[in-house]
Short mmCIF file of N, CA, C and O in Angstrom, two decimals:
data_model
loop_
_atom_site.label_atom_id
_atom_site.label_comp_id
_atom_site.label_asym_id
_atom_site.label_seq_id
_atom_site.Cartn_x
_atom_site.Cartn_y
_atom_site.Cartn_z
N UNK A 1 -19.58 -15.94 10.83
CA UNK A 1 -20.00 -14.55 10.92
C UNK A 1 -21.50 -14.47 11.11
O UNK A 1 -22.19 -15.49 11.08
N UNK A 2 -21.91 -13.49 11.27
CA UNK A 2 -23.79 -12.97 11.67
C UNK A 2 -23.63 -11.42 11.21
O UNK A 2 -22.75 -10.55 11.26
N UNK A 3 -25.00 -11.55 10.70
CA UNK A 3 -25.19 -10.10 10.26
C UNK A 3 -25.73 -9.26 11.36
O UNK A 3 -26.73 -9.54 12.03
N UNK A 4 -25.06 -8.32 11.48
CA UNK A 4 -25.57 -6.77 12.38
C UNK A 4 -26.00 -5.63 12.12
O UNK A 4 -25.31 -4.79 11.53
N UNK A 5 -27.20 -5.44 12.51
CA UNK A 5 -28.25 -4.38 11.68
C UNK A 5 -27.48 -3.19 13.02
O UNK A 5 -27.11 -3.73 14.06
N UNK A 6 -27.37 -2.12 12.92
CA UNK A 6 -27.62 -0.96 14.04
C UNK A 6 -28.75 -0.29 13.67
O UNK A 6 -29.36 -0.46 12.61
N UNK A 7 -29.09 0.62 14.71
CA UNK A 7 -30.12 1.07 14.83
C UNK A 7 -30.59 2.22 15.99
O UNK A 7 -30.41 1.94 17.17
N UNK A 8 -30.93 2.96 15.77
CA UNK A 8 -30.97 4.50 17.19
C UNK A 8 -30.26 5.36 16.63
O UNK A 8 -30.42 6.34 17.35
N UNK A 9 -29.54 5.66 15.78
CA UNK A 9 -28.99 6.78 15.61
C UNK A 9 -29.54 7.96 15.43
O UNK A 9 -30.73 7.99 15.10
N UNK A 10 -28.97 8.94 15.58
CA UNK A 10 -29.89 10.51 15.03
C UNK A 10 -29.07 11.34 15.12
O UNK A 10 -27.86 11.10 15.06
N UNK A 11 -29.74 12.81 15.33
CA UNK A 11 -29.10 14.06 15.83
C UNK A 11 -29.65 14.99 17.37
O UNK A 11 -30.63 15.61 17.80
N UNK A 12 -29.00 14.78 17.57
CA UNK A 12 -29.00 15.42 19.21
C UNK A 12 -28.42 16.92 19.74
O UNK A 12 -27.84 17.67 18.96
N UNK A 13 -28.62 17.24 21.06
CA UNK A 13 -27.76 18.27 21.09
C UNK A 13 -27.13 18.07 22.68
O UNK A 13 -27.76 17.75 23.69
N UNK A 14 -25.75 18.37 22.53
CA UNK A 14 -25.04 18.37 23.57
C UNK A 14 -25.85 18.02 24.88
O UNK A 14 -27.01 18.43 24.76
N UNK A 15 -25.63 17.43 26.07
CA UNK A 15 -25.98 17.03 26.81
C UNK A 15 -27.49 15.64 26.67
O UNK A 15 -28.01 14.91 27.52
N UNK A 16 -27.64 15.76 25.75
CA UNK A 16 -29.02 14.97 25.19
C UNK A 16 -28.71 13.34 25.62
O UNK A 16 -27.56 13.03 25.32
N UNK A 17 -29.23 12.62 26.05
CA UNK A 17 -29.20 11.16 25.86
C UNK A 17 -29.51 10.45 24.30
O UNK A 17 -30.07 11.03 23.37
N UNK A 18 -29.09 9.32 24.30
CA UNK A 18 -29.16 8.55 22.87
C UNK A 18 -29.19 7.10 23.29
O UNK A 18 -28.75 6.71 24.37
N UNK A 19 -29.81 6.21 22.26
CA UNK A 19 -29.58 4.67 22.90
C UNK A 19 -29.38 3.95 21.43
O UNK A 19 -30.28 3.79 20.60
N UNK A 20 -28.21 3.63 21.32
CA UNK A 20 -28.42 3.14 19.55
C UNK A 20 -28.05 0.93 19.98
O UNK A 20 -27.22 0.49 20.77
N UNK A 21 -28.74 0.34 19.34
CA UNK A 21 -29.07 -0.88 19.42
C UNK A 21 -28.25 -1.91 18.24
O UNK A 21 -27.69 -1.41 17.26
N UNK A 22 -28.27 -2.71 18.38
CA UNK A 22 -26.80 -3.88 17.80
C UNK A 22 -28.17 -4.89 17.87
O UNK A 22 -28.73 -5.07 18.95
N UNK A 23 -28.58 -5.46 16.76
CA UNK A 23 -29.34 -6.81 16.77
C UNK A 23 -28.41 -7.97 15.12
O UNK A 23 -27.80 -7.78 14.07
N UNK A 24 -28.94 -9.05 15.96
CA UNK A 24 -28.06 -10.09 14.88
C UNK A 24 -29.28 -10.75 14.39
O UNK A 24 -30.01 -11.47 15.08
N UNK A 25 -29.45 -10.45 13.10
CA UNK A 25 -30.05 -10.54 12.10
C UNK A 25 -30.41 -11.95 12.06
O UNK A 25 -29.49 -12.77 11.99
N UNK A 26 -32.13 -12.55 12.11
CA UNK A 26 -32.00 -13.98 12.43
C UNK A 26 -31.39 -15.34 13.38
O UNK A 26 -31.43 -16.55 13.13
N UNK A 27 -30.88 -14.68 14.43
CA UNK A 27 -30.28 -15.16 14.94
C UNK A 27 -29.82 -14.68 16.72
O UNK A 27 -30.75 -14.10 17.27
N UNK A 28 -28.93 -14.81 17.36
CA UNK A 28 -28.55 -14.32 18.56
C UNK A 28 -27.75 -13.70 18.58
O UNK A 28 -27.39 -13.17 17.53
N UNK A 29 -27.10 -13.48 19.73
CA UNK A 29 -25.49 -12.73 20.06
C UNK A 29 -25.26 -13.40 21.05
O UNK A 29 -24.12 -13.32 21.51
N UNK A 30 -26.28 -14.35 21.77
CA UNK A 30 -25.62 -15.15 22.77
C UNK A 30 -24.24 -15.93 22.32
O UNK A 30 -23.94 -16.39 21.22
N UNK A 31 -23.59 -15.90 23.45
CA UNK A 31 -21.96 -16.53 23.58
C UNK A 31 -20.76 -15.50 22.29
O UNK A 31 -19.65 -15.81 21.84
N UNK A 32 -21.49 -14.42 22.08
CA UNK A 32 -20.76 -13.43 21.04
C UNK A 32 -19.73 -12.68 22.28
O UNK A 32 -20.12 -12.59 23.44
N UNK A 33 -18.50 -12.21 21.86
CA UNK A 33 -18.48 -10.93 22.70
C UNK A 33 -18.66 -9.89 21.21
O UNK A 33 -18.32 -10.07 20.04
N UNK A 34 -19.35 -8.75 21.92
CA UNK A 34 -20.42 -7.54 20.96
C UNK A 34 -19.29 -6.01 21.79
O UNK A 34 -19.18 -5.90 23.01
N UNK A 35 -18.67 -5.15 20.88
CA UNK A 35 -18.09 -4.03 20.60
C UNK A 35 -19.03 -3.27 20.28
O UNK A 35 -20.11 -3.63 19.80
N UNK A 36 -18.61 -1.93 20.57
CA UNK A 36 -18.97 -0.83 19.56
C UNK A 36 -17.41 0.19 19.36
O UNK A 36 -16.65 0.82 20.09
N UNK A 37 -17.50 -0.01 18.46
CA UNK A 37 -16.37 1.32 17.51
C UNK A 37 -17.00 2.49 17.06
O UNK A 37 -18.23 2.47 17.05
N UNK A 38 -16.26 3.80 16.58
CA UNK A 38 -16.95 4.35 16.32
C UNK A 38 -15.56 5.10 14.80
O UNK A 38 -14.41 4.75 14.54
N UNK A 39 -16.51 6.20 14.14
CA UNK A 39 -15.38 6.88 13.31
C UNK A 39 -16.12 8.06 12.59
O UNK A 39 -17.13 8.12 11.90
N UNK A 40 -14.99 9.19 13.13
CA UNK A 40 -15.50 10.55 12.96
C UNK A 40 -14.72 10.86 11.44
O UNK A 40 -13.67 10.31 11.10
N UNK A 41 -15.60 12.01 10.50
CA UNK A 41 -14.80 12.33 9.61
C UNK A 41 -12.86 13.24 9.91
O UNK A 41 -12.38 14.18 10.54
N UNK A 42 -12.35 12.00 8.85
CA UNK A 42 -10.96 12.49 9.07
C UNK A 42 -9.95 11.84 9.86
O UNK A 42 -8.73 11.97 9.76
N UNK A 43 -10.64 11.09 10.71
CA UNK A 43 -10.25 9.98 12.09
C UNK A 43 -10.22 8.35 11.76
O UNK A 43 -11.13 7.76 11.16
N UNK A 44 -9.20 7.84 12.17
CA UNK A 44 -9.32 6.62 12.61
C UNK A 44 -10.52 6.20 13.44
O UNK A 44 -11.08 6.90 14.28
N UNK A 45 -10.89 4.68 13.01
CA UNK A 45 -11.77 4.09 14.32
C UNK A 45 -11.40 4.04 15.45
O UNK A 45 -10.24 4.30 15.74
N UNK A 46 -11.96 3.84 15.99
CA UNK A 46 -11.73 4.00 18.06
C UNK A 46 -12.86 3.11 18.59
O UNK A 46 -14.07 3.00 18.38
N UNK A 47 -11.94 2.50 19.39
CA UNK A 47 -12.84 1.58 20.61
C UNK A 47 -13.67 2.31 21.18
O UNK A 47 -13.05 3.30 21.57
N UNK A 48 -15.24 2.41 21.59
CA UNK A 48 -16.24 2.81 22.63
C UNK A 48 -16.47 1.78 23.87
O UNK A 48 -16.08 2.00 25.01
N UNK A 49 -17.24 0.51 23.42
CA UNK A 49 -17.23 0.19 24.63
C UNK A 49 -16.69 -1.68 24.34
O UNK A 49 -15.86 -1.96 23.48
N UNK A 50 -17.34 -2.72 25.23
CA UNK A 50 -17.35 -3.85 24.75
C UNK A 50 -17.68 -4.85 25.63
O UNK A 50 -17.07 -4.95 26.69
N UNK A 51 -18.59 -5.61 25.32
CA UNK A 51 -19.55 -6.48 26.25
C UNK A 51 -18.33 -8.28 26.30
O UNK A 51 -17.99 -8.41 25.13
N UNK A 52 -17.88 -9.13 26.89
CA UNK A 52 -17.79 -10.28 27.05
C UNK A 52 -18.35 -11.21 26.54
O UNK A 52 -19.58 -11.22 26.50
N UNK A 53 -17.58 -12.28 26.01
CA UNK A 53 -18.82 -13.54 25.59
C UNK A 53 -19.94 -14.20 26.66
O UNK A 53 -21.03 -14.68 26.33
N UNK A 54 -19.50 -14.12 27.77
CA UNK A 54 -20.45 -14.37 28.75
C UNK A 54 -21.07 -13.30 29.19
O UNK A 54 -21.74 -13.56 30.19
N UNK A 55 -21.14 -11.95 28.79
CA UNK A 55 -21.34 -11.23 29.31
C UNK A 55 -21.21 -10.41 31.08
O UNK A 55 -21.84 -9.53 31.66
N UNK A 56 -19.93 -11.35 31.45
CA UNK A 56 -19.65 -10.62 32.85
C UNK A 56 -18.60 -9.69 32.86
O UNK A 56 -18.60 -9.08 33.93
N UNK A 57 -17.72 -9.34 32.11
CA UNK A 57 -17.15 -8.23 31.41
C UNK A 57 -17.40 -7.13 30.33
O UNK A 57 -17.78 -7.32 29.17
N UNK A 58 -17.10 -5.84 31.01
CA UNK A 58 -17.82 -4.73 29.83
C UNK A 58 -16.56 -3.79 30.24
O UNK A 58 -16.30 -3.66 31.44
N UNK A 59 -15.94 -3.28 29.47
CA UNK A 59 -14.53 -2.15 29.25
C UNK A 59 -15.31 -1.01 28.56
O UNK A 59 -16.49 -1.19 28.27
N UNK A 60 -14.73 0.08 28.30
CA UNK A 60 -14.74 1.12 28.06
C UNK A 60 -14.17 1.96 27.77
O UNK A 60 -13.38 2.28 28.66
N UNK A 61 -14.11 2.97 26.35
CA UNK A 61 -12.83 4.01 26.48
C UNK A 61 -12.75 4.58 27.53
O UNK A 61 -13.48 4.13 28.41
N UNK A 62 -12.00 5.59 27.83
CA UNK A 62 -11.65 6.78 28.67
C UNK A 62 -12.67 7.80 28.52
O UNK A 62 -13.18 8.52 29.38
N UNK A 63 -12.86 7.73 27.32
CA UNK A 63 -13.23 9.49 26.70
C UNK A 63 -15.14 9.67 26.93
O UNK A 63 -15.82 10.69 27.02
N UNK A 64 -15.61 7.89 26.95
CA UNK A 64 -17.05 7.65 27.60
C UNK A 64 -17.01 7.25 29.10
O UNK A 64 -17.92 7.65 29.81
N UNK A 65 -16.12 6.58 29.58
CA UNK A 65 -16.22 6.12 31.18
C UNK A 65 -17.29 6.88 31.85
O UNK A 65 -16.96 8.02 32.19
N UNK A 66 -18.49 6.53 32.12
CA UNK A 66 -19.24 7.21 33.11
C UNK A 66 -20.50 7.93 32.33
O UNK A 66 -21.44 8.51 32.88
N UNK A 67 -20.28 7.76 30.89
CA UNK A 67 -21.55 8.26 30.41
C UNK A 67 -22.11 7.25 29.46
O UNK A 67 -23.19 7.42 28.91
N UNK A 68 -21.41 6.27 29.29
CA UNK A 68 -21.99 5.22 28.33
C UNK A 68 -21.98 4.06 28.22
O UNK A 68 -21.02 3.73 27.53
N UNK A 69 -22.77 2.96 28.65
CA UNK A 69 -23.51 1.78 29.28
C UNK A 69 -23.68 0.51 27.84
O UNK A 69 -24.63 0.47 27.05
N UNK A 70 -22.94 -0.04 27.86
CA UNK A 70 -23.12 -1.61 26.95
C UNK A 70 -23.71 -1.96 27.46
O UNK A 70 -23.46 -1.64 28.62
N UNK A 71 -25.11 -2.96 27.33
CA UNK A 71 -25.90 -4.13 28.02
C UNK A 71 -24.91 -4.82 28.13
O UNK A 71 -24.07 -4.91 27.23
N UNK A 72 -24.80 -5.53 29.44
CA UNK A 72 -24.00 -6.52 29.60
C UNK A 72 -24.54 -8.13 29.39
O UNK A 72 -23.76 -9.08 29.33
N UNK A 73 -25.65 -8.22 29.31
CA UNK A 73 -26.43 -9.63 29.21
C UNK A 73 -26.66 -9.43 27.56
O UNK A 73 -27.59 -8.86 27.00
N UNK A 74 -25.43 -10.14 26.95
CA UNK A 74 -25.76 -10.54 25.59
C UNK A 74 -26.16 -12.23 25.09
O UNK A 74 -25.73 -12.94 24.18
N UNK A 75 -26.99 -12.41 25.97
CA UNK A 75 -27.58 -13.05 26.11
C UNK A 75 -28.85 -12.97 25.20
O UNK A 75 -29.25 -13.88 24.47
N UNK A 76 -29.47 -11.61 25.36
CA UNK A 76 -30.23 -11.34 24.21
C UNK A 76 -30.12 -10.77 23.70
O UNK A 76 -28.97 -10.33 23.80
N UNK A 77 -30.69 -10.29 22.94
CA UNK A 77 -30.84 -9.38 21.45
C UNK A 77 -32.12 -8.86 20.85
O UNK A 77 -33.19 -9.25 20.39
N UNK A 78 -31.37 -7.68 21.14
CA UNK A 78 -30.30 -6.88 20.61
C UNK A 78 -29.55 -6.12 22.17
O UNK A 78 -29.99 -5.90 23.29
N UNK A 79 -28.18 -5.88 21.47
CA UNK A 79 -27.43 -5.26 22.51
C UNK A 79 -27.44 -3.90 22.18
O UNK A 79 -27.46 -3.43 21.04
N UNK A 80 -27.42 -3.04 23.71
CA UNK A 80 -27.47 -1.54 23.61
C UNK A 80 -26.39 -0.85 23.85
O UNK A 80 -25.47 -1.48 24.37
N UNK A 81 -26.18 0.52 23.59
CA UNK A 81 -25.16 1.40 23.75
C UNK A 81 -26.06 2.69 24.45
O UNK A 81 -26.46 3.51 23.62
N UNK A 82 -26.36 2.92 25.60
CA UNK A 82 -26.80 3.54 26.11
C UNK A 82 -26.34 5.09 25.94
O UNK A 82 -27.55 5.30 25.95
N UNK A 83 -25.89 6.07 25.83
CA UNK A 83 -24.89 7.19 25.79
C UNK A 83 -25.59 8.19 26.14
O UNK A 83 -26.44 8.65 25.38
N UNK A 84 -25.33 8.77 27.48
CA UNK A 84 -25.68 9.91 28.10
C UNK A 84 -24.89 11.14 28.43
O UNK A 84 -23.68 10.91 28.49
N UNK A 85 -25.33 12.77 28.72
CA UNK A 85 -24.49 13.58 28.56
C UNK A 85 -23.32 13.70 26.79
O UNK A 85 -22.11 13.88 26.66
N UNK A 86 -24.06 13.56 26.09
CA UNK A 86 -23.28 13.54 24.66
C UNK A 86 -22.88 14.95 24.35
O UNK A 86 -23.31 16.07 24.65
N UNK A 87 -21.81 14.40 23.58
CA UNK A 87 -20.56 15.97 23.30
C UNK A 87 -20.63 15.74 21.77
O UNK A 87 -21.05 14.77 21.14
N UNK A 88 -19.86 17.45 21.16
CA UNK A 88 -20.10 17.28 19.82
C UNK A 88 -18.61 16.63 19.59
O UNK A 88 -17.95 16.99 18.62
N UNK A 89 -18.09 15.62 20.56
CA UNK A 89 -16.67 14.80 19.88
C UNK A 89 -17.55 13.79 19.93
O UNK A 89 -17.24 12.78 19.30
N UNK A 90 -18.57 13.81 20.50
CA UNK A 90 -19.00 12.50 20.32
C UNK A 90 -19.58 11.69 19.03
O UNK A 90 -19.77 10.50 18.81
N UNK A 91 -19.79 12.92 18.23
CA UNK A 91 -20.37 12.79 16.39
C UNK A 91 -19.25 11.48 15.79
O UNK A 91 -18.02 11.45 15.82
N UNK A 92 -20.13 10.59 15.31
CA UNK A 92 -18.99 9.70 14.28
C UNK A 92 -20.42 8.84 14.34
O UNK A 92 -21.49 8.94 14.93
N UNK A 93 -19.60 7.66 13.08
CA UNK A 93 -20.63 6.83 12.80
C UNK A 93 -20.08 5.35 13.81
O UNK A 93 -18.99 4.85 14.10
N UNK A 94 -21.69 4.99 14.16
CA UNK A 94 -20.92 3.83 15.88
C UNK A 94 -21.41 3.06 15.01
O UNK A 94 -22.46 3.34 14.43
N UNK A 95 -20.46 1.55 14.71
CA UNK A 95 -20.19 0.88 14.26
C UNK A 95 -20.47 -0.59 15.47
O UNK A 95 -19.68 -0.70 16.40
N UNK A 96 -21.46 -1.47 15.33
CA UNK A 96 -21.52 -3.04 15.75
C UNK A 96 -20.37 -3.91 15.63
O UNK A 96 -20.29 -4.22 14.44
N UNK A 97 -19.39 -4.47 16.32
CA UNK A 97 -18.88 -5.81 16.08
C UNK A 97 -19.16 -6.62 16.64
O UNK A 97 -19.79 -6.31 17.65
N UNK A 98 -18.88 -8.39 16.37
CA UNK A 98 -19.38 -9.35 16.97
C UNK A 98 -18.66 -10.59 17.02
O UNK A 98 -18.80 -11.06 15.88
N UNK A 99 -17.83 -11.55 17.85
CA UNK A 99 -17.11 -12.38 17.12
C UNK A 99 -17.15 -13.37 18.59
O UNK A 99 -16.75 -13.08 19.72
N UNK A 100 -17.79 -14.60 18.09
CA UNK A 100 -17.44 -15.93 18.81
C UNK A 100 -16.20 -15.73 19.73
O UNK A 100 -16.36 -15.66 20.95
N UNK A 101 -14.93 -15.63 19.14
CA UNK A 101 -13.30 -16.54 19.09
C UNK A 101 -13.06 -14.65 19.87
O UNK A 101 -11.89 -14.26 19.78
N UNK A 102 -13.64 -14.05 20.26
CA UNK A 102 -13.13 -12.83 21.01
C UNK A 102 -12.42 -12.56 22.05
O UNK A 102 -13.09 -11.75 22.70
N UNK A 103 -11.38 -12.78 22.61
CA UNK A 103 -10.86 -13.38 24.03
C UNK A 103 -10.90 -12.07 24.68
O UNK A 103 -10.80 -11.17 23.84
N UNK A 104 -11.00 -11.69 25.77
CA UNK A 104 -11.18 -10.66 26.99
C UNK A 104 -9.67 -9.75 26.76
O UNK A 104 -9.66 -8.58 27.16
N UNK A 105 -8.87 -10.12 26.33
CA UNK A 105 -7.78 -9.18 26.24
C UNK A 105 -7.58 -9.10 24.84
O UNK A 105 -6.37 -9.07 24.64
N UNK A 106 -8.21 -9.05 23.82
CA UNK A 106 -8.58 -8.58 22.73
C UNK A 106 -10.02 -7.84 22.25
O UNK A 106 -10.45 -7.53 21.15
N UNK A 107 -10.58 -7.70 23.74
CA UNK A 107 -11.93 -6.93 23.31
C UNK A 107 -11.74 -5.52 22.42
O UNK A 107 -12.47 -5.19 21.48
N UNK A 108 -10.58 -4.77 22.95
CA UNK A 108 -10.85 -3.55 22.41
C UNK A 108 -9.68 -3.57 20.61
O UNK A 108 -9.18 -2.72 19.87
N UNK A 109 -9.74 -4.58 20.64
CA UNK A 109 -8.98 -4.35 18.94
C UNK A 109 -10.02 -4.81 18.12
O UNK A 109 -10.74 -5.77 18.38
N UNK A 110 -10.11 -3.86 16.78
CA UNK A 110 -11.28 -4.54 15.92
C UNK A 110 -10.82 -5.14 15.39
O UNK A 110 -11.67 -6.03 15.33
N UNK A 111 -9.92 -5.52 14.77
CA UNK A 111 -9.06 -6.80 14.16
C UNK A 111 -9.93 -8.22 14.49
O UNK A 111 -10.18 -9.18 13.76
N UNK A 112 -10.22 -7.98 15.74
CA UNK A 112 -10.42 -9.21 16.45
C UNK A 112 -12.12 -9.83 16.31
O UNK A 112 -12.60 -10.81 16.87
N UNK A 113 -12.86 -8.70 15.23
CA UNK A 113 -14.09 -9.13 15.30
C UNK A 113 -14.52 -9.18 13.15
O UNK A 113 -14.28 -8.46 12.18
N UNK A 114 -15.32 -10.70 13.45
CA UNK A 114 -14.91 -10.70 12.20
C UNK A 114 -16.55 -10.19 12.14
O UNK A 114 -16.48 -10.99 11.20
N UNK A 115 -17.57 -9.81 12.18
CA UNK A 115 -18.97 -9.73 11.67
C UNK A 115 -18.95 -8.18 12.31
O UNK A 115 -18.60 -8.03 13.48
N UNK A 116 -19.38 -6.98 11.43
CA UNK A 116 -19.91 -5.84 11.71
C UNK A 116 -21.07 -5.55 10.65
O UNK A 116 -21.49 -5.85 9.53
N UNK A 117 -21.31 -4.70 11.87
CA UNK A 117 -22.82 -3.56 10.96
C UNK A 117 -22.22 -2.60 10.02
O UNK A 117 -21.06 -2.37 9.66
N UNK A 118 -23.45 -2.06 9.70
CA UNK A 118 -23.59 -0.92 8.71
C UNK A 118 -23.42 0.11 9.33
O UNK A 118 -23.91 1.03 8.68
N UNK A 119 -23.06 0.40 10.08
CA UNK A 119 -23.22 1.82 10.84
C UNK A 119 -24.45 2.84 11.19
O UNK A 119 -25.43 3.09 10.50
N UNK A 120 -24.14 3.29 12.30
CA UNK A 120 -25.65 4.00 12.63
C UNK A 120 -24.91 5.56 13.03
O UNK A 120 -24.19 5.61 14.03
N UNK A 121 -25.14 6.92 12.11
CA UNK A 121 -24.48 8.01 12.20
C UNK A 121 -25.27 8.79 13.68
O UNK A 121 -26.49 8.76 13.78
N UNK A 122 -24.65 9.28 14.44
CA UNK A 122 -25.11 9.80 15.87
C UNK A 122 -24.42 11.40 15.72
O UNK A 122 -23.21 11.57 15.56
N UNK A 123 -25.16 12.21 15.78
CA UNK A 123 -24.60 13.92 15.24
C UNK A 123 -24.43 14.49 16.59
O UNK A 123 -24.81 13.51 17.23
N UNK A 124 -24.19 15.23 17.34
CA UNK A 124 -24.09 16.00 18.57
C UNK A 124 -23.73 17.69 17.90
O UNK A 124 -22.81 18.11 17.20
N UNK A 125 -24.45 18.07 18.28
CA UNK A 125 -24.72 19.31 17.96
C UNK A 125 -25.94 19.98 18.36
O UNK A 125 -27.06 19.46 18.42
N UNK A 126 -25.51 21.65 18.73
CA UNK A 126 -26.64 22.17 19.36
C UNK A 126 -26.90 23.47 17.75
O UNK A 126 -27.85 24.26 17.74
#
């Protein structure tokens, strides 16, 4: 496992951009594949996005497709979550995962990542 600090979070208002950041504490994320989850009050977690161990694969929910950008070179560190055009569904706390043993058709289950952050709370609201 590796520790994952997040970082960028705030409060915004609808349409606003945000960039919240994934760094591994002492260490890299190279050869990691790096997630972000997220979880609103009342809700289950949910997949957002998710970078590859080599970084030449990056997936995405549905509900961001087209507004929100994983660095794909996790190579370094820290990895970003870019999120543009933000909605107030978009409020929850986005959550870091990180895991060596991550295979490409298990990116979007968190099961599958054993090292997460602390969470970084992101508000959308005008």
């Amino acid at each position: 496992q590796v520790p994952l600090v997040e970082s960028g979070g705030g409060l915004v208002q609808p349409g606003d951009s945000l960039r919240v950041s994934c760094t591994a504490s002492g260490g890299t994320l190279r050869g990691y594949a790096v997630a972000w989850f997220r979880q609103a009050p009342g809700k289950e977690r949910e997949f957002v996005a998710a970078v590859s161990r080599n970084g030449g694969f990056t997936y995405y929910a549905d509900s961001v497709k087209g507004r929100f950008t994983i660095s794909g070179d996790n190579a370094k560190n820290p990895v970003f979550l870019q999120m543009n055009d933000l909605k107030p569904e978009d409020t929850a706390v986005y959550y870091c995962a990180a895991g060596r043993g991550v295979i490409t058709s298990s990116l979007r289950n968190h099961e599958a990542y054993p090292s997460w952050g602390q969470g970084a709370q992101v508000t959308v609201s005008s």
